[in-house]
Amino acid sequence: MRNWLVLLCPCVLGAALHLWLRLRSPPPARASGAGRADQLALLPQWKSSHYDVVVGVLSARNNHELRNVIRSTWLKHLVQHPALSQRVLVKFIIGAHGCEVPVEDREDPYSCKLLNITNPVLNQEIEAFSLLEDTSSGLSEDRVVSVSFRVLYPIVITSLGVFYDANDVGFQRNITVKLYQAEQEEALFIARFSPPSCGVQVNKLWYKPVEQFILPESFEGTIVWESQDLQGLVSRNLHKVTVNDGGGVLRVITTGEGALPHEFMEGVEGVAGGFLYTIQEGDALLKNLHSRPRRLLDHISNLHEEDALLKEESSLYDDIVFVDVVDTYRNVPAKLLNFYKWTVETTSFDLLLKTDDDCYIDLEAVFNRIALKNLDGPNFWWGNLFLCSDN
């Protein structure tokens, strides 16, 4: 028995010493990207104190003024009252990486994806969809087909069309073509095709003009072809037609990604025609493309300055958590998840509160509400919940 004690005692003492050192030491730094981000994604010192509430404040990298407003109002009140400051930890949540694509060159201002336009087709009408020369065009069983698209640079749709029925008896169908804006129930454009009024034939399509107005950048639309007869449509799978994006101003998206009106959700994804469009303000587009290299250099220089300011701000106030994501609006969920992970790994707390840098927090009211509603139990969610209806 004594031999066993001699063997076990060093192990127990070693484990106890390891645990004691672990509690007294900050966690090891984690890699957070290359280049400038290595300087930013330095996690604050590990807090051994226990907090009743940890407050995470979502903030964008360039929102220095909003953070300073918070520091001079409700956060200042917290610091000046020890009874509160011992119970509450407040951290701003900021992405460690700035987007390296200038805002003017992104697909939308909320992401970090480059608007990849090359060799745009200017000053002429463009056929959005076309059939190959050797493609047969017989009727299918589809009564309704639809396809969705996203506009990446302003365009004007001039005509809607249907595929040509290759027979010797002429146009013998009744078809309605509608163009919807995403999440809207009324059609923006409607074109009706019938034997007496089949429009103008261009290549393998019949086209009819529609009222013209500009579809702006980020516009999402759905074109729906409906057969009014027992006959079906001359339709093709989306992947079996030629798509002309005008050099990158248009993107076809799947039905699942688009937002079709509810009554057309049963429609088969496909193409039964097309549309003609022109690129709006082509000269401005060319000017924008030519100025990209200079704009990119200026933007990278501004990012370096922004990094330096954030590093100085973090060192001065010690209230920022840099999470390993590109700081854009679409990455807000990733920012929150990384902050939650940081909070669980580095702090001891009862409740976690998330807010934004344009909000004012009355901490006394928060604690009063918790006490009044008995919200200090485990596994509860306090906030606004939105139920999405299928109707």
mmCIF file of C-alpha atoms in Angstrom:
data_model
loop_
_atom_site.group_PDB
_atom_site.id
_atom_site.type_symbol
_atom_site.label_atom_id
_atom_site.label_comp_id
_atom_site.label_asym_id
_atom_site.label_seq_id
_atom_site.Cartn_x
_atom_site.Cartn_y
_atom_site.Cartn_z
ATOM 1 C CA MET A 1 0.000 0.000 0.000
ATOM 2 C CA ARG A 2 2.829 2.337 0.894
ATOM 3 C CA ASN A 3 4.443 1.677 -2.489
ATOM 4 C CA TRP A 4 1.251 2.739 -4.220
ATOM 5 C CA LEU A 5 1.142 5.983 -2.215
ATOM 6 C CA VAL A 6 4.739 6.710 -3.143
ATOM 7 C CA LEU A 7 3.852 6.317 -6.800
ATOM 8 C CA LEU A 8 0.583 8.315 -6.681
ATOM 9 C CA CYS A 9 1.678 11.316 -4.636
ATOM 10 C CA PRO A 10 3.930 12.867 -7.337
ATOM 11 C CA CYS A 11 1.162 12.435 -9.909
ATOM 12 C CA VAL A 12 -1.424 14.141 -7.693
ATOM 13 C CA LEU A 13 0.943 16.991 -6.845
ATOM 14 C CA GLY A 14 1.860 17.398 -10.525
ATOM 15 C CA ALA A 15 -1.797 17.540 -11.578
ATOM 16 C CA ALA A 16 -2.616 20.063 -8.857
ATOM 17 C CA LEU A 17 0.336 22.246 -9.862
ATOM 18 C CA HIS A 18 -0.675 22.071 -13.546
ATOM 19 C CA LEU A 19 -4.250 23.099 -12.690
ATOM 20 C CA TRP A 20 -3.030 25.981 -10.504
ATOM 21 C CA LEU A 21 -0.770 27.299 -13.261
ATOM 22 C CA ARG A 22 -3.578 26.925 -15.818
ATOM 23 C CA LEU A 23 -5.894 29.041 -13.701
ATOM 24 C CA ARG A 24 -3.287 31.744 -13.195
ATOM 25 C CA SER A 25 -2.141 31.953 -16.803
ATOM 26 C CA PRO A 26 -3.917 33.414 -19.838
ATOM 27 C CA PRO A 27 -4.890 30.991 -22.581
ATOM 28 C CA PRO A 28 -2.434 30.641 -25.463
ATOM 29 C CA ALA A 29 -2.854 33.087 -28.326
ATOM 30 C CA ARG A 30 -4.686 31.666 -31.322
ATOM 31 C CA ALA A 31 -3.796 32.251 -34.918
ATOM 32 C CA SER A 32 -6.124 34.727 -36.571
ATOM 33 C CA GLY A 33 -4.993 35.172 -40.123
ATOM 34 C CA ALA A 34 -1.963 36.576 -41.870
ATOM 35 C CA GLY A 35 -0.566 40.067 -42.413
ATOM 36 C CA ARG A 36 -2.268 42.950 -40.655
ATOM 37 C CA ALA A 37 -4.751 40.682 -38.857
ATOM 38 C CA ASP A 38 -1.928 39.105 -36.807
ATOM 39 C CA GLN A 39 -1.450 42.438 -35.103
ATOM 40 C CA LEU A 40 -5.148 42.902 -34.407
ATOM 41 C CA ALA A 41 -6.467 39.524 -33.345
ATOM 42 C CA LEU A 42 -4.762 39.582 -29.954
ATOM 43 C CA LEU A 43 -7.291 38.394 -27.417
ATOM 44 C CA PRO A 44 -7.630 40.431 -24.216
ATOM 45 C CA GLN A 45 -6.171 39.045 -21.003
ATOM 46 C CA TRP A 46 -8.058 36.116 -19.526
ATOM 47 C CA LYS A 47 -10.404 37.176 -16.716
ATOM 48 C CA SER A 48 -10.444 34.939 -13.670
ATOM 49 C CA SER A 49 -13.229 37.006 -12.038
ATOM 50 C CA HIS A 50 -16.821 35.889 -12.256
ATOM 51 C CA TYR A 51 -19.363 38.243 -13.851
ATOM 52 C CA ASP A 52 -23.104 38.291 -13.510
ATOM 53 C CA VAL A 53 -23.460 39.657 -17.047
ATOM 54 C CA VAL A 54 -21.149 39.815 -20.063
ATOM 55 C CA VAL A 55 -22.231 42.434 -22.626
ATOM 56 C CA GLY A 56 -21.087 41.971 -26.230
ATOM 57 C CA VAL A 57 -21.482 45.109 -28.361
ATOM 58 C CA LEU A 58 -21.454 44.468 -32.112
ATOM 59 C CA SER A 59 -19.436 47.205 -33.793
ATOM 60 C CA ALA A 60 -17.988 47.838 -37.248
ATOM 61 C CA ARG A 61 -14.306 48.602 -37.603
ATOM 62 C CA ASN A 62 -14.832 52.233 -38.608
ATOM 63 C CA ASN A 63 -17.432 53.046 -35.932
ATOM 64 C CA HIS A 64 -14.940 54.813 -33.664
ATOM 65 C CA GLU A 65 -17.357 57.621 -32.824
ATOM 66 C CA LEU A 66 -20.174 55.284 -31.782
ATOM 67 C CA ARG A 67 -17.839 53.350 -29.492
ATOM 68 C CA ASN A 68 -16.619 56.585 -27.913
ATOM 69 C CA VAL A 69 -20.209 57.691 -27.330
ATOM 70 C CA ILE A 70 -20.805 54.454 -25.421
ATOM 71 C CA ARG A 71 -17.579 54.937 -23.447
ATOM 72 C CA SER A 72 -18.713 58.409 -22.438
ATOM 73 C CA THR A 73 -22.291 57.435 -21.470
ATOM 74 C CA TRP A 74 -23.545 54.106 -20.092
ATOM 75 C CA LEU A 75 -20.120 52.426 -20.081
ATOM 76 C CA LYS A 76 -18.665 55.402 -18.177
ATOM 77 C CA HIS A 77 -21.479 55.042 -15.670
ATOM 78 C CA LEU A 78 -20.530 51.394 -15.251
ATOM 79 C CA VAL A 79 -16.858 52.191 -14.647
ATOM 80 C CA GLN A 80 -17.694 54.886 -12.074
ATOM 81 C CA HIS A 81 -19.828 52.515 -9.971
ATOM 82 C CA PRO A 82 -17.725 49.667 -8.546
ATOM 83 C CA ALA A 83 -20.811 47.752 -7.458
ATOM 84 C CA LEU A 84 -21.773 47.475 -11.131
ATOM 85 C CA SER A 85 -18.317 47.166 -12.691
ATOM 86 C CA GLN A 86 -17.555 44.109 -10.561
ATOM 87 C CA ARG A 87 -20.660 42.399 -11.920
ATOM 88 C CA VAL A 88 -20.526 43.376 -15.603
ATOM 89 C CA LEU A 89 -17.924 42.899 -18.354
ATOM 90 C CA VAL A 90 -18.419 44.901 -21.586
ATOM 91 C CA LYS A 91 -16.580 44.090 -24.830
ATOM 92 C CA PHE A 92 -16.909 45.495 -28.345
ATOM 93 C CA ILE A 93 -16.997 42.780 -31.059
ATOM 94 C CA ILE A 94 -14.988 43.719 -34.152
ATOM 95 C CA GLY A 95 -13.814 41.662 -37.120
ATOM 96 C CA ALA A 96 -10.032 41.360 -37.212
ATOM 97 C CA HIS A 97 -9.934 41.673 -41.015
ATOM 98 C CA GLY A 98 -11.072 44.593 -43.117
ATOM 99 C CA CYS A 99 -12.550 43.852 -46.536
ATOM 100 C CA GLU A 100 -9.856 44.336 -49.167
ATOM 101 C CA VAL A 101 -12.406 45.144 -51.888
ATOM 102 C CA PRO A 102 -13.431 48.823 -52.044
ATOM 103 C CA VAL A 103 -17.143 49.409 -51.480
ATOM 104 C CA GLU A 104 -17.544 50.756 -55.022
ATOM 105 C CA ASP A 105 -16.265 47.467 -56.447
ATOM 106 C CA ARG A 106 -18.367 45.025 -54.413
ATOM 107 C CA GLU A 107 -21.432 43.164 -55.607
ATOM 108 C CA ASP A 108 -23.283 44.812 -52.733
ATOM 109 C CA PRO A 109 -22.185 47.017 -49.812
ATOM 110 C CA TYR A 110 -22.954 44.289 -47.255
ATOM 111 C CA SER A 111 -20.512 41.651 -48.514
ATOM 112 C CA CYS A 112 -16.858 41.465 -49.526
ATOM 113 C CA LYS A 113 -17.377 39.922 -52.972
ATOM 114 C CA LEU A 114 -15.804 41.589 -55.995
ATOM 115 C CA LEU A 115 -18.177 42.785 -58.713
ATOM 116 C CA ASN A 116 -16.483 40.806 -61.465
ATOM 117 C CA ILE A 117 -17.442 42.664 -64.647
ATOM 118 C CA THR A 118 -15.178 42.168 -67.666
ATOM 119 C CA ASN A 119 -15.699 43.296 -71.272
ATOM 120 C CA PRO A 120 -19.275 44.574 -70.834
ATOM 121 C CA VAL A 121 -21.463 44.585 -73.958
ATOM 122 C CA LEU A 122 -22.441 48.224 -74.444
ATOM 123 C CA ASN A 123 -24.811 50.173 -76.702
ATOM 124 C CA GLN A 124 -26.727 47.159 -77.990
ATOM 125 C CA GLU A 125 -29.500 44.775 -77.027
ATOM 126 C CA ILE A 126 -28.398 41.516 -75.396
ATOM 127 C CA GLU A 127 -30.250 38.205 -75.532
ATOM 128 C CA ALA A 128 -30.328 36.827 -71.991
ATOM 129 C CA PHE A 129 -31.015 33.193 -73.032
ATOM 130 C CA SER A 130 -30.577 31.472 -76.346
ATOM 131 C CA LEU A 131 -30.793 27.957 -77.743
ATOM 132 C CA LEU A 132 -27.896 26.315 -79.512
ATOM 133 C CA GLU A 133 -28.208 25.971 -83.283
ATOM 134 C CA ASP A 134 -28.453 22.173 -83.140
ATOM 135 C CA THR A 135 -31.001 22.112 -80.331
ATOM 136 C CA SER A 136 -34.397 20.716 -81.247
ATOM 137 C CA SER A 137 -37.393 22.644 -79.938
ATOM 138 C CA GLY A 138 -40.329 20.354 -79.280
ATOM 139 C CA LEU A 139 -43.120 20.881 -76.768
ATOM 140 C CA SER A 140 -42.584 19.634 -73.218
ATOM 141 C CA GLU A 141 -45.140 18.723 -70.581
ATOM 142 C CA ASP A 142 -44.351 21.808 -68.504
ATOM 143 C CA ARG A 143 -47.242 24.230 -68.125
ATOM 144 C CA VAL A 144 -45.285 26.683 -65.955
ATOM 145 C CA VAL A 145 -41.544 27.246 -65.753
ATOM 146 C CA SER A 146 -39.563 30.027 -64.136
ATOM 147 C CA VAL A 147 -36.051 31.292 -63.594
ATOM 148 C CA SER A 148 -34.661 33.876 -61.190
ATOM 149 C CA PHE A 149 -31.862 36.360 -61.724
ATOM 150 C CA ARG A 150 -29.953 39.088 -59.918
ATOM 151 C CA VAL A 151 -28.849 42.395 -61.441
ATOM 152 C CA LEU A 152 -25.240 43.305 -60.590
ATOM 153 C CA TYR A 153 -25.159 46.549 -62.582
ATOM 154 C CA PRO A 154 -28.209 48.567 -63.752
ATOM 155 C CA ILE A 155 -29.914 47.234 -66.885
ATOM 156 C CA VAL A 156 -33.060 47.987 -68.883
ATOM 157 C CA ILE A 157 -35.230 45.081 -70.090
ATOM 158 C CA THR A 158 -36.692 45.988 -73.478
ATOM 159 C CA SER A 159 -38.576 42.810 -74.509
ATOM 160 C CA LEU A 160 -39.842 39.493 -73.141
ATOM 161 C CA GLY A 161 -39.810 36.392 -75.293
ATOM 162 C CA VAL A 162 -40.726 32.731 -75.751
ATOM 163 C CA PHE A 163 -38.869 29.979 -77.586
ATOM 164 C CA TYR A 164 -39.776 29.422 -81.234
ATOM 165 C CA ASP A 165 -41.817 26.295 -82.007
ATOM 166 C CA ALA A 166 -40.063 24.727 -84.989
ATOM 167 C CA ASN A 167 -42.908 23.577 -87.213
ATOM 168 C CA ASP A 168 -44.356 24.577 -90.515
ATOM 169 C CA VAL A 169 -47.713 25.840 -89.268
ATOM 170 C CA GLY A 170 -46.507 28.983 -87.517
ATOM 171 C CA PHE A 171 -47.035 30.104 -83.951
ATOM 172 C CA GLN A 172 -49.956 28.109 -82.516
ATOM 173 C CA ARG A 173 -49.731 28.702 -78.755
ATOM 174 C CA ASN A 174 -51.095 31.074 -76.098
ATOM 175 C CA ILE A 175 -48.412 31.986 -73.588
ATOM 176 C CA THR A 176 -48.122 34.685 -70.919
ATOM 177 C CA VAL A 177 -44.705 35.862 -69.755
ATOM 178 C CA LYS A 178 -44.448 37.777 -66.469
ATOM 179 C CA LEU A 179 -41.534 39.371 -64.698
ATOM 180 C CA TYR A 180 -41.754 39.731 -60.920
ATOM 181 C CA GLN A 181 -39.579 41.527 -58.445
ATOM 182 C CA ALA A 182 -38.575 39.274 -55.554
ATOM 183 C CA GLU A 183 -41.184 39.052 -52.791
ATOM 184 C CA GLN A 184 -43.733 41.051 -54.828
ATOM 185 C CA GLU A 185 -47.065 39.584 -55.891
ATOM 186 C CA GLU A 186 -47.798 41.903 -58.825
ATOM 187 C CA ALA A 187 -45.858 41.551 -62.051
ATOM 188 C CA LEU A 188 -43.680 44.417 -63.243
ATOM 189 C CA PHE A 189 -43.945 43.391 -66.913
ATOM 190 C CA ILE A 190 -46.401 41.181 -68.776
ATOM 191 C CA ALA A 191 -46.256 40.026 -72.393
ATOM 192 C CA ARG A 192 -48.957 37.855 -73.974
ATOM 193 C CA PHE A 193 -48.269 35.723 -77.039
ATOM 194 C CA SER A 194 -50.957 34.199 -79.276
ATOM 195 C CA PRO A 195 -51.281 33.100 -82.938
ATOM 196 C CA PRO A 196 -52.629 36.514 -84.047
ATOM 197 C CA SER A 197 -50.042 38.387 -81.955
ATOM 198 C CA CYS A 198 -46.761 36.515 -81.692
ATOM 199 C CA GLY A 199 -44.363 39.447 -81.808
ATOM 200 C CA VAL A 200 -41.076 39.614 -83.677
ATOM 201 C CA GLN A 201 -38.853 36.611 -84.300
ATOM 202 C CA VAL A 202 -35.162 36.960 -83.400
ATOM 203 C CA ASN A 203 -33.068 33.818 -83.834
ATOM 204 C CA LYS A 204 -35.069 31.051 -82.103
ATOM 205 C CA LEU A 205 -37.282 33.304 -79.970
ATOM 206 C CA TRP A 206 -40.381 35.448 -80.380
ATOM 207 C CA TYR A 207 -40.156 38.812 -78.575
ATOM 208 C CA LYS A 208 -42.628 41.472 -77.556
ATOM 209 C CA PRO A 209 -41.594 44.914 -76.252
ATOM 210 C CA VAL A 210 -42.441 45.976 -72.683
ATOM 211 C CA GLU A 211 -42.439 49.253 -70.845
ATOM 212 C CA GLN A 212 -38.853 50.167 -70.126
ATOM 213 C CA PHE A 213 -37.438 51.292 -66.838
ATOM 214 C CA ILE A 214 -34.152 50.759 -65.072
ATOM 215 C CA LEU A 215 -33.628 47.642 -62.974
ATOM 216 C CA PRO A 216 -31.101 48.837 -60.379
ATOM 217 C CA GLU A 217 -28.076 47.101 -58.935
ATOM 218 C CA SER A 218 -29.045 44.277 -56.520
ATOM 219 C CA PHE A 219 -32.494 43.913 -58.134
ATOM 220 C CA GLU A 220 -33.733 40.327 -57.897
ATOM 221 C CA GLY A 221 -36.385 39.169 -60.298
ATOM 222 C CA THR A 222 -38.189 36.063 -61.522
ATOM 223 C CA ILE A 223 -39.493 35.440 -65.039
ATOM 224 C CA VAL A 224 -42.449 33.056 -65.275
ATOM 225 C CA TRP A 225 -43.743 31.455 -68.501
ATOM 226 C CA GLU A 226 -47.328 30.150 -68.394
ATOM 227 C CA SER A 227 -49.011 28.086 -71.100
ATOM 228 C CA GLN A 228 -52.690 29.020 -71.497
ATOM 229 C CA ASP A 229 -53.387 25.917 -73.592
ATOM 230 C CA LEU A 230 -53.409 22.213 -72.858
ATOM 231 C CA GLN A 231 -50.196 22.139 -74.844
ATOM 232 C CA GLY A 232 -47.029 22.602 -72.857
ATOM 233 C CA LEU A 233 -44.135 24.965 -73.339
ATOM 234 C CA VAL A 234 -41.041 24.786 -75.467
ATOM 235 C CA SER A 235 -38.768 24.750 -72.433
ATOM 236 C CA ARG A 236 -35.251 23.762 -71.502
ATOM 237 C CA ASN A 237 -33.419 22.991 -68.312
ATOM 238 C CA LEU A 238 -31.562 26.085 -67.195
ATOM 239 C CA HIS A 239 -28.213 24.350 -67.739
ATOM 240 C CA LYS A 240 -29.007 23.516 -71.370
ATOM 241 C CA VAL A 241 -29.282 27.049 -72.680
ATOM 242 C CA THR A 242 -26.699 29.713 -73.384
ATOM 243 C CA VAL A 243 -26.774 32.509 -70.815
ATOM 244 C CA ASN A 244 -25.399 35.900 -71.834
ATOM 245 C CA ASP A 245 -24.585 37.924 -68.724
ATOM 246 C CA GLY A 246 -23.434 40.980 -70.683
ATOM 247 C CA GLY A 247 -19.907 40.690 -69.335
ATOM 248 C CA GLY A 248 -20.947 40.166 -65.723
ATOM 249 C CA VAL A 249 -23.876 42.538 -65.147
ATOM 250 C CA LEU A 250 -26.403 39.728 -64.721
ATOM 251 C CA ARG A 251 -26.427 36.475 -62.749
ATOM 252 C CA VAL A 252 -28.907 33.644 -63.062
ATOM 253 C CA ILE A 253 -29.752 32.106 -59.701
ATOM 254 C CA THR A 254 -31.617 28.946 -58.838
ATOM 255 C CA THR A 255 -35.235 28.962 -57.804
ATOM 256 C CA GLY A 256 -34.216 27.990 -54.284
ATOM 257 C CA GLU A 257 -32.056 31.079 -53.953
ATOM 258 C CA GLY A 258 -34.656 33.418 -55.358
ATOM 259 C CA ALA A 259 -37.944 34.501 -53.791
ATOM 260 C CA LEU A 260 -40.751 33.390 -56.077
ATOM 261 C CA PRO A 261 -44.341 34.482 -55.474
ATOM 262 C CA HIS A 262 -46.117 31.801 -53.464
ATOM 263 C CA GLU A 263 -48.450 30.742 -56.271
ATOM 264 C CA PHE A 264 -45.493 29.799 -58.477
ATOM 265 C CA MET A 265 -43.514 27.779 -55.980
ATOM 266 C CA GLU A 266 -44.712 24.611 -57.733
ATOM 267 C CA GLY A 267 -43.234 25.788 -61.035
ATOM 268 C CA VAL A 268 -40.438 23.746 -62.606
ATOM 269 C CA GLU A 269 -37.156 25.601 -62.720
ATOM 270 C CA GLY A 270 -36.292 26.110 -66.351
ATOM 271 C CA VAL A 271 -36.410 28.474 -69.302
ATOM 272 C CA ALA A 272 -39.163 28.768 -71.911
ATOM 273 C CA GLY A 273 -37.934 31.924 -73.590
ATOM 274 C CA GLY A 274 -35.842 34.901 -72.576
ATOM 275 C CA PHE A 275 -35.600 38.664 -72.592
ATOM 276 C CA LEU A 276 -33.675 41.411 -74.325
ATOM 277 C CA TYR A 277 -31.848 43.991 -72.221
ATOM 278 C CA THR A 278 -29.325 46.804 -72.456
ATOM 279 C CA ILE A 279 -26.692 47.972 -69.973
ATOM 280 C CA GLN A 280 -27.512 51.343 -68.465
ATOM 281 C CA GLU A 281 -24.866 54.078 -68.250
ATOM 282 C CA GLY A 282 -22.185 52.125 -70.057
ATOM 283 C CA ASP A 283 -19.739 55.055 -70.107
ATOM 284 C CA ALA A 284 -19.895 55.333 -66.331
ATOM 285 C CA LEU A 285 -19.268 51.586 -66.049
ATOM 286 C CA LEU A 286 -16.147 51.796 -68.237
ATOM 287 C CA LYS A 287 -14.849 54.735 -66.225
ATOM 288 C CA ASN A 288 -15.399 52.781 -63.014
ATOM 289 C CA LEU A 289 -13.515 49.749 -64.357
ATOM 290 C CA HIS A 290 -10.577 51.855 -65.529
ATOM 291 C CA SER A 291 -10.204 53.530 -62.122
ATOM 292 C CA ARG A 292 -10.222 50.263 -60.163
ATOM 293 C CA PRO A 293 -6.442 49.764 -59.806
ATOM 294 C CA ARG A 294 -5.909 53.229 -58.333
ATOM 295 C CA ARG A 295 -8.919 52.840 -56.062
ATOM 296 C CA LEU A 296 -7.649 49.493 -54.783
ATOM 297 C CA LEU A 297 -4.251 50.948 -53.833
ATOM 298 C CA ASP A 298 -5.916 53.811 -51.949
ATOM 299 C CA HIS A 299 -8.236 51.373 -50.182
ATOM 300 C CA ILE A 300 -5.389 49.115 -49.012
ATOM 301 C CA SER A 301 -3.569 52.184 -47.676
ATOM 302 C CA ASN A 302 -6.704 53.209 -45.771
ATOM 303 C CA LEU A 303 -6.989 49.693 -44.318
ATOM 304 C CA HIS A 304 -3.452 49.973 -42.911
ATOM 305 C CA GLU A 305 -4.367 53.287 -41.283
ATOM 306 C CA GLU A 306 -7.559 51.764 -39.904
ATOM 307 C CA ASP A 307 -5.609 48.836 -38.457
ATOM 308 C CA ALA A 308 -3.232 51.220 -36.698
ATOM 309 C CA LEU A 309 -6.129 53.202 -35.215
ATOM 310 C CA LEU A 310 -7.849 50.035 -33.996
ATOM 311 C CA LYS A 311 -4.653 48.745 -32.418
ATOM 312 C CA GLU A 312 -4.178 52.053 -30.612
ATOM 313 C CA GLU A 313 -7.836 52.116 -29.527
ATOM 314 C CA SER A 314 -7.662 48.549 -28.212
ATOM 315 C CA SER A 315 -4.460 49.270 -26.288
ATOM 316 C CA LEU A 316 -5.938 52.432 -24.764
ATOM 317 C CA TYR A 317 -9.309 51.077 -23.624
ATOM 318 C CA ASP A 318 -8.805 47.281 -23.443
ATOM 319 C CA ASP A 319 -12.471 46.715 -24.278
ATOM 320 C CA ILE A 320 -12.311 45.162 -27.776
ATOM 321 C CA VAL A 321 -12.446 41.528 -28.828
ATOM 322 C CA PHE A 322 -11.119 41.013 -32.375
ATOM 323 C CA VAL A 323 -12.727 37.935 -33.903
ATOM 324 C CA ASP A 324 -11.197 36.114 -36.865
ATOM 325 C CA VAL A 325 -13.649 37.162 -39.611
ATOM 326 C CA VAL A 326 -13.841 39.791 -42.345
ATOM 327 C CA ASP A 327 -15.811 42.665 -40.864
ATOM 328 C CA THR A 328 -18.887 42.966 -43.118
ATOM 329 C CA TYR A 329 -22.606 43.069 -42.438
ATOM 330 C CA ARG A 330 -23.199 39.595 -43.887
ATOM 331 C CA ASN A 331 -20.610 38.212 -41.460
ATOM 332 C CA VAL A 332 -22.471 39.414 -38.362
ATOM 333 C CA PRO A 333 -23.573 35.838 -37.456
ATOM 334 C CA ALA A 334 -19.953 34.662 -37.693
ATOM 335 C CA LYS A 335 -18.836 37.585 -35.539
ATOM 336 C CA LEU A 336 -21.354 36.632 -32.870
ATOM 337 C CA LEU A 337 -20.467 32.932 -32.905
ATOM 338 C CA ASN A 338 -16.762 33.716 -32.536
ATOM 339 C CA PHE A 339 -17.501 36.091 -29.674
ATOM 340 C CA TYR A 340 -19.659 33.490 -27.915
ATOM 341 C CA LYS A 341 -16.812 31.024 -28.241
ATOM 342 C CA TRP A 342 -14.338 33.554 -26.828
ATOM 343 C CA THR A 343 -16.696 34.329 -23.935
ATOM 344 C CA VAL A 344 -17.163 30.695 -22.962
ATOM 345 C CA GLU A 345 -13.445 29.941 -23.186
ATOM 346 C CA THR A 346 -12.103 33.007 -21.381
ATOM 347 C CA THR A 347 -14.699 34.255 -18.883
ATOM 348 C CA SER A 348 -16.898 33.038 -16.071
ATOM 349 C CA PHE A 349 -20.424 34.447 -16.223
ATOM 350 C CA ASP A 350 -24.110 33.827 -15.592
ATOM 351 C CA LEU A 351 -25.778 35.776 -18.405
ATOM 352 C CA LEU A 352 -24.675 36.970 -21.847
ATOM 353 C CA LEU A 353 -26.220 40.070 -23.401
ATOM 354 C CA LYS A 354 -25.734 41.066 -27.058
ATOM 355 C CA THR A 355 -26.362 44.610 -28.263
ATOM 356 C CA ASP A 356 -25.251 47.030 -31.005
ATOM 357 C CA ASP A 357 -23.053 50.095 -30.868
ATOM 358 C CA ASP A 358 -25.993 52.425 -31.552
ATOM 359 C CA CYS A 359 -27.935 51.273 -28.465
ATOM 360 C CA TYR A 360 -28.007 52.567 -24.871
ATOM 361 C CA ILE A 361 -27.983 50.004 -22.060
ATOM 362 C CA ASP A 362 -29.515 50.817 -18.677
ATOM 363 C CA LEU A 363 -27.677 48.242 -16.593
ATOM 364 C CA GLU A 364 -29.651 48.862 -13.395
ATOM 365 C CA ALA A 365 -32.866 48.274 -15.347
ATOM 366 C CA VAL A 366 -31.412 45.026 -16.741
ATOM 367 C CA PHE A 367 -30.664 43.695 -13.255
ATOM 368 C CA ASN A 368 -34.063 44.838 -11.950
ATOM 369 C CA ARG A 369 -35.768 43.062 -14.822
ATOM 370 C CA ILE A 370 -33.810 39.876 -14.173
ATOM 371 C CA ALA A 371 -34.820 39.936 -10.501
ATOM 372 C CA LEU A 372 -38.448 40.879 -11.193
ATOM 373 C CA LYS A 373 -39.017 38.178 -13.808
ATOM 374 C CA ASN A 374 -36.854 35.516 -12.125
ATOM 375 C CA LEU A 375 -34.684 35.275 -15.226
ATOM 376 C CA ASP A 376 -31.604 34.040 -13.434
ATOM 377 C CA GLY A 377 -32.310 30.359 -14.032
ATOM 378 C CA PRO A 378 -30.468 28.200 -16.594
ATOM 379 C CA ASN A 379 -31.352 27.763 -20.265
ATOM 380 C CA PHE A 380 -33.507 30.757 -21.070
ATOM 381 C CA TRP A 381 -33.621 33.272 -23.918
ATOM 382 C CA TRP A 382 -34.655 36.851 -23.262
ATOM 383 C CA GLY A 383 -35.440 39.102 -26.240
ATOM 384 C CA ASN A 384 -37.646 39.463 -29.307
ATOM 385 C CA LEU A 385 -38.528 36.372 -31.319
ATOM 386 C CA PHE A 386 -39.993 36.633 -34.819
ATOM 387 C CA LEU A 387 -42.091 33.768 -36.179
ATOM 388 C CA CYS A 388 -41.957 33.453 -39.973
ATOM 389 C CA SER A 389 -45.290 32.463 -41.493
ATOM 390 C CA ASP A 390 -45.730 30.457 -44.683
ATOM 391 C CA ASN A 391 -48.698 32.639 -45.669
#
